[in-house]
Short mmCIF file of C-alpha atoms (C1' of nucleotides) in Angstrom, two decimals:
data_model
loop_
_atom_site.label_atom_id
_atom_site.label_comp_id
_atom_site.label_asym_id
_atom_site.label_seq_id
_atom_site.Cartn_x
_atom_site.Cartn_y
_atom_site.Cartn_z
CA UNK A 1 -13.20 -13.33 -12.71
CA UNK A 2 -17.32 -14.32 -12.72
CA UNK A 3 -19.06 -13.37 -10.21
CA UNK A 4 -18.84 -14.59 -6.90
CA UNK A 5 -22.40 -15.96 -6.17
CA UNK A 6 -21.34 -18.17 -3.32
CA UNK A 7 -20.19 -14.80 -1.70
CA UNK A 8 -23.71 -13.32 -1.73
CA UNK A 9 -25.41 -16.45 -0.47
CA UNK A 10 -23.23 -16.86 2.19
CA UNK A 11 -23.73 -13.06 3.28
CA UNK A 12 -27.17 -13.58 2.84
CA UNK A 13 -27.40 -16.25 5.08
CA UNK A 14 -25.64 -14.31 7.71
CA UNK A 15 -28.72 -11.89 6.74
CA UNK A 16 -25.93 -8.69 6.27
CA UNK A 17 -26.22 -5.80 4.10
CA UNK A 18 -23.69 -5.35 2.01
CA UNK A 19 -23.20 -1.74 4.00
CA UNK A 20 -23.09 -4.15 6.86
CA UNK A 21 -20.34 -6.33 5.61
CA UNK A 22 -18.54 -3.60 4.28
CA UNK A 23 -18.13 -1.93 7.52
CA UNK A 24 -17.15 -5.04 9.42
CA UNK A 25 -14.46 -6.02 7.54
CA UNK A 26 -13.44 -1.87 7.24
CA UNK A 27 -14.11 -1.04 3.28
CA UNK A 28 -16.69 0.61 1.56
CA UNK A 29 -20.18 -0.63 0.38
CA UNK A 30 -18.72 -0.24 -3.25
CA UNK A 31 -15.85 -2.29 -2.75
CA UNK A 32 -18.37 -5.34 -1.64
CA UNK A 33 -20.67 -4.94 -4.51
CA UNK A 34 -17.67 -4.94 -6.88
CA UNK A 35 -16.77 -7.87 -5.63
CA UNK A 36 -19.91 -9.87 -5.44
CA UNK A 37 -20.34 -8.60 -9.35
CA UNK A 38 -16.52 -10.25 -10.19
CA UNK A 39 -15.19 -7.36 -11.41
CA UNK A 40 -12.55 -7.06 -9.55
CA UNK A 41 -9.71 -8.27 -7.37
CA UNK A 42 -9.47 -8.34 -4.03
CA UNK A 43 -6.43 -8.35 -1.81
CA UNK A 44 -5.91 -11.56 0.12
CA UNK A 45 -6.47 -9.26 3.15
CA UNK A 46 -9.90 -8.20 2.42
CA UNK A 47 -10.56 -11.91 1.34
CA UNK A 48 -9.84 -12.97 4.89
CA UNK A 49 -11.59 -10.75 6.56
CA UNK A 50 -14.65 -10.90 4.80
CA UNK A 51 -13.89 -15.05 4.90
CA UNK A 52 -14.12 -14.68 9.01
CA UNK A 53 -17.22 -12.03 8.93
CA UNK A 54 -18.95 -14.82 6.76
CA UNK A 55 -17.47 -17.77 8.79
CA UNK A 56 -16.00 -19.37 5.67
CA UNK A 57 -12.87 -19.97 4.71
CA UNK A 58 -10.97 -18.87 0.98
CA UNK A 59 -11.65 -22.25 -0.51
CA UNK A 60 -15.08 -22.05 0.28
CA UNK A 61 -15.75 -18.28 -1.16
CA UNK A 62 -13.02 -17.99 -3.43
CA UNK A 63 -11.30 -21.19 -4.93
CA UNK A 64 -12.56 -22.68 -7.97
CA UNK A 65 -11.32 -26.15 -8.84
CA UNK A 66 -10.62 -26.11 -12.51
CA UNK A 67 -12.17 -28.56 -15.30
CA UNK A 68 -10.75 -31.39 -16.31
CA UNK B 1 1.30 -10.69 8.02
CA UNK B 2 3.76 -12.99 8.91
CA UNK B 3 5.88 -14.80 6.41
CA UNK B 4 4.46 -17.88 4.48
CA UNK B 5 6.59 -20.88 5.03
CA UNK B 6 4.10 -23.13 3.69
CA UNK B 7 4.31 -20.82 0.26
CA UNK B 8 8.16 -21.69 0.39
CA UNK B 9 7.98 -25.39 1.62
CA UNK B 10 5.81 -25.90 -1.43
CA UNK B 11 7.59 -24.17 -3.98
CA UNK B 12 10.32 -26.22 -2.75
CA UNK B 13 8.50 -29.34 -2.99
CA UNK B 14 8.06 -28.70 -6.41
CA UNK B 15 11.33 -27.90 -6.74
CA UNK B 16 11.28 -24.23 -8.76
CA UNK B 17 12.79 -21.16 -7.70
CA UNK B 18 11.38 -17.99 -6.52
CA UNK B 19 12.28 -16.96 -10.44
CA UNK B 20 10.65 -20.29 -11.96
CA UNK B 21 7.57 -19.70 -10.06
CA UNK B 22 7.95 -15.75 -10.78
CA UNK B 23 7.40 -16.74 -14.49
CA UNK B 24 4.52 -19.29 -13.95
CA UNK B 25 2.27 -17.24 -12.65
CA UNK B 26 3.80 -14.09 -14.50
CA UNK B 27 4.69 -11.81 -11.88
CA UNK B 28 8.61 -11.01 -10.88
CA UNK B 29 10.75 -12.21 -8.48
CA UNK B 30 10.68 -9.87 -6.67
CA UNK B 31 7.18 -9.91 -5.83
CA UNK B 32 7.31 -14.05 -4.87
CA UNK B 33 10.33 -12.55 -2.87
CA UNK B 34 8.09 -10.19 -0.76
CA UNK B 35 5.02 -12.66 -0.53
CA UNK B 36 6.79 -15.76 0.93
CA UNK B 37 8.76 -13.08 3.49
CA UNK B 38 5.66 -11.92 4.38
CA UNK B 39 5.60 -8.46 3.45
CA UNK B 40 2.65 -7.81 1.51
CA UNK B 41 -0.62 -8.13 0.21
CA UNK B 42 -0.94 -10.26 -2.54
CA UNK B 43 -4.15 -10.09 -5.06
CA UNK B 44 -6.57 -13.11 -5.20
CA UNK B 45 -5.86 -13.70 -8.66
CA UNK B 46 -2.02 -13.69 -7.98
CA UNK B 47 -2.68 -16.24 -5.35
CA UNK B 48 -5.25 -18.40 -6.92
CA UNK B 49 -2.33 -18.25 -10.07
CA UNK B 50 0.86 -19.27 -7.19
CA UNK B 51 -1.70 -22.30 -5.85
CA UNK B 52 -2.52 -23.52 -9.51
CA UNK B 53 1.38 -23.58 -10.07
CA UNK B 54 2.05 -25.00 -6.87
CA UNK B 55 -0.88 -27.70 -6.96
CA UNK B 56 -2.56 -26.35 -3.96
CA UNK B 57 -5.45 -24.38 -2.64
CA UNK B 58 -6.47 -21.05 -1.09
CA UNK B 59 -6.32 -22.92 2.11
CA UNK B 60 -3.58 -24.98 1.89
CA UNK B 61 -1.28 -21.75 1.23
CA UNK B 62 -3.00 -18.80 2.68
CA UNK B 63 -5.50 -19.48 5.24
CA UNK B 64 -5.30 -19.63 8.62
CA UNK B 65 -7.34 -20.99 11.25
CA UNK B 66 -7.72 -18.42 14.27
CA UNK B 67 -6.77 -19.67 17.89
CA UNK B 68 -9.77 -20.18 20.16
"C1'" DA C 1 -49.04 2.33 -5.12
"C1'" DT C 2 -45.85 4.44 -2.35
"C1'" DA C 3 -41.88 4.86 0.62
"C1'" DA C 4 -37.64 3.13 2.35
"C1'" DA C 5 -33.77 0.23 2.06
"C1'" DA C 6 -30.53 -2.14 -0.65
"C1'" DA C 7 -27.83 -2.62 -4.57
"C1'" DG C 8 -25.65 -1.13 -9.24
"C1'" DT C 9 -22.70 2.05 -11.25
"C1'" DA C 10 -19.76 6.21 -12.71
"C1'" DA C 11 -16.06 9.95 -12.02
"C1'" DT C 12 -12.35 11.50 -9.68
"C1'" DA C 13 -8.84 10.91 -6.02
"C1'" DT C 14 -5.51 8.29 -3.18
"C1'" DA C 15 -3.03 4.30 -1.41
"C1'" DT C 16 -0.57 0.50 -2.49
"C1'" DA C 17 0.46 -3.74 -5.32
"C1'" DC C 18 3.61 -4.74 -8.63
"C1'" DT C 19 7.54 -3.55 -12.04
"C1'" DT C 20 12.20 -2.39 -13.39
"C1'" DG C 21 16.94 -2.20 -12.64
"C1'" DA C 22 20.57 -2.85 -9.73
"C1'" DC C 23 23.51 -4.48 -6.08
"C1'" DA C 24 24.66 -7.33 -1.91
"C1'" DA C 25 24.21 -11.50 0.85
"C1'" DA C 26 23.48 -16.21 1.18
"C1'" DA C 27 23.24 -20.78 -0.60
"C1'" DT C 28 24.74 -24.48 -3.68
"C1'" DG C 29 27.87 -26.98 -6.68
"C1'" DT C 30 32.52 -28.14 -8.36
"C1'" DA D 1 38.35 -21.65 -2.52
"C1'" DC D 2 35.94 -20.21 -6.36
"C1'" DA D 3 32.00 -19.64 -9.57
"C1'" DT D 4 27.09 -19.74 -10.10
"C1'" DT D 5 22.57 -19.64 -8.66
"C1'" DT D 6 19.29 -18.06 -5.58
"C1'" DT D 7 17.42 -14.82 -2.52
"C1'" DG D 8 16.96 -10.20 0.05
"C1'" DT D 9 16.37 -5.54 -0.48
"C1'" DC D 10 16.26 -0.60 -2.13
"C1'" DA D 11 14.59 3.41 -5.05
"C1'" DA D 12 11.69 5.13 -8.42
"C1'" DG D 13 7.98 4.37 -11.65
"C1'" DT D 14 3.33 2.43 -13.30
"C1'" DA D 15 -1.00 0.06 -12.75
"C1'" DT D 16 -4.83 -0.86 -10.18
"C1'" DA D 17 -7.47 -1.66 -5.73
"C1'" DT D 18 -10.12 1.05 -2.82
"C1'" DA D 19 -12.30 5.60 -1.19
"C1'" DT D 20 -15.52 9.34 -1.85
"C1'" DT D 21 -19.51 11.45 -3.60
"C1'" DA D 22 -23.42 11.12 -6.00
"C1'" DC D 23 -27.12 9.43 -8.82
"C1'" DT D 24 -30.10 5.59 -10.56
"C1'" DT D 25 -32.33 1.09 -10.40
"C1'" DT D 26 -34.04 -2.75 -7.92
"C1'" DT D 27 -35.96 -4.96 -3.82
"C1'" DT D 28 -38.67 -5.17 0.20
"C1'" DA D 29 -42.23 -3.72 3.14
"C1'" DT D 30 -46.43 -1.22 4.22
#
DNA sequence: ATAAAAAGTAATATATACTTGACAAAATGT
DNA sequence: ACATTTTGTCAAGTATATATTACTTTTTAT
């Protein structure tokens, strides 16, 4: 669990708040800075929602493809 | 929330069972049991952990594209 | 340099994911 | 038809995601 910089760029692009983000996808500011920081885990739920908020899907904000 | 057939259809593919895949990604049964029937709200790690067991990715298993 | 907005973080509280144990129903193999 | 494996589901417990409130630090704008 790193953080999830591709999260912030792409809500950044969007140009949201954080507050803003956080109430569109119905959580607190707190819960999307704790994310964006990596530490901690999200339900698939709020994954999704913030996904369609950010027009992205999972793979792009949250899948990492492993080393090899 | 609907159930996840394409959870099941893989896990098939692969050819475990819900108790086999319980122990890969070291959760129990019962909770595979309650994910692929579609009645509740997995963690990201959990699913990142099912995908990398299943060889798939966030989008192959959970996402879903919204009608238009 | 100052003010305002945005973001980090901490403590306590609550909702819910996930476990454990157990039993029944359904599926699969012989 | 029977035995075995797999799956569904329930109740009660534990762990942790998320809320709430509040304070501090950083960023952005004037």
């Amino acid at each position: 669990m790193g953080k999830n910089r591709r999260m912030k760029i792409a809500r950044v692009e969007k140009d949201l708040s954080q507050e803003q983000l956080a109430a569109a996808v119905g959580v607190t500011r707190q819960t999307i800075s704790m994310i964006e920081s990596g530490r901690f885990n999200p339900s698939l739920q709020l994954c999704v929602a913030i996904c369609r908020a950010l027009d992205r899907t999972l793979d792009q904000l949250f899948w990492e493809e492993e080393a090899e």
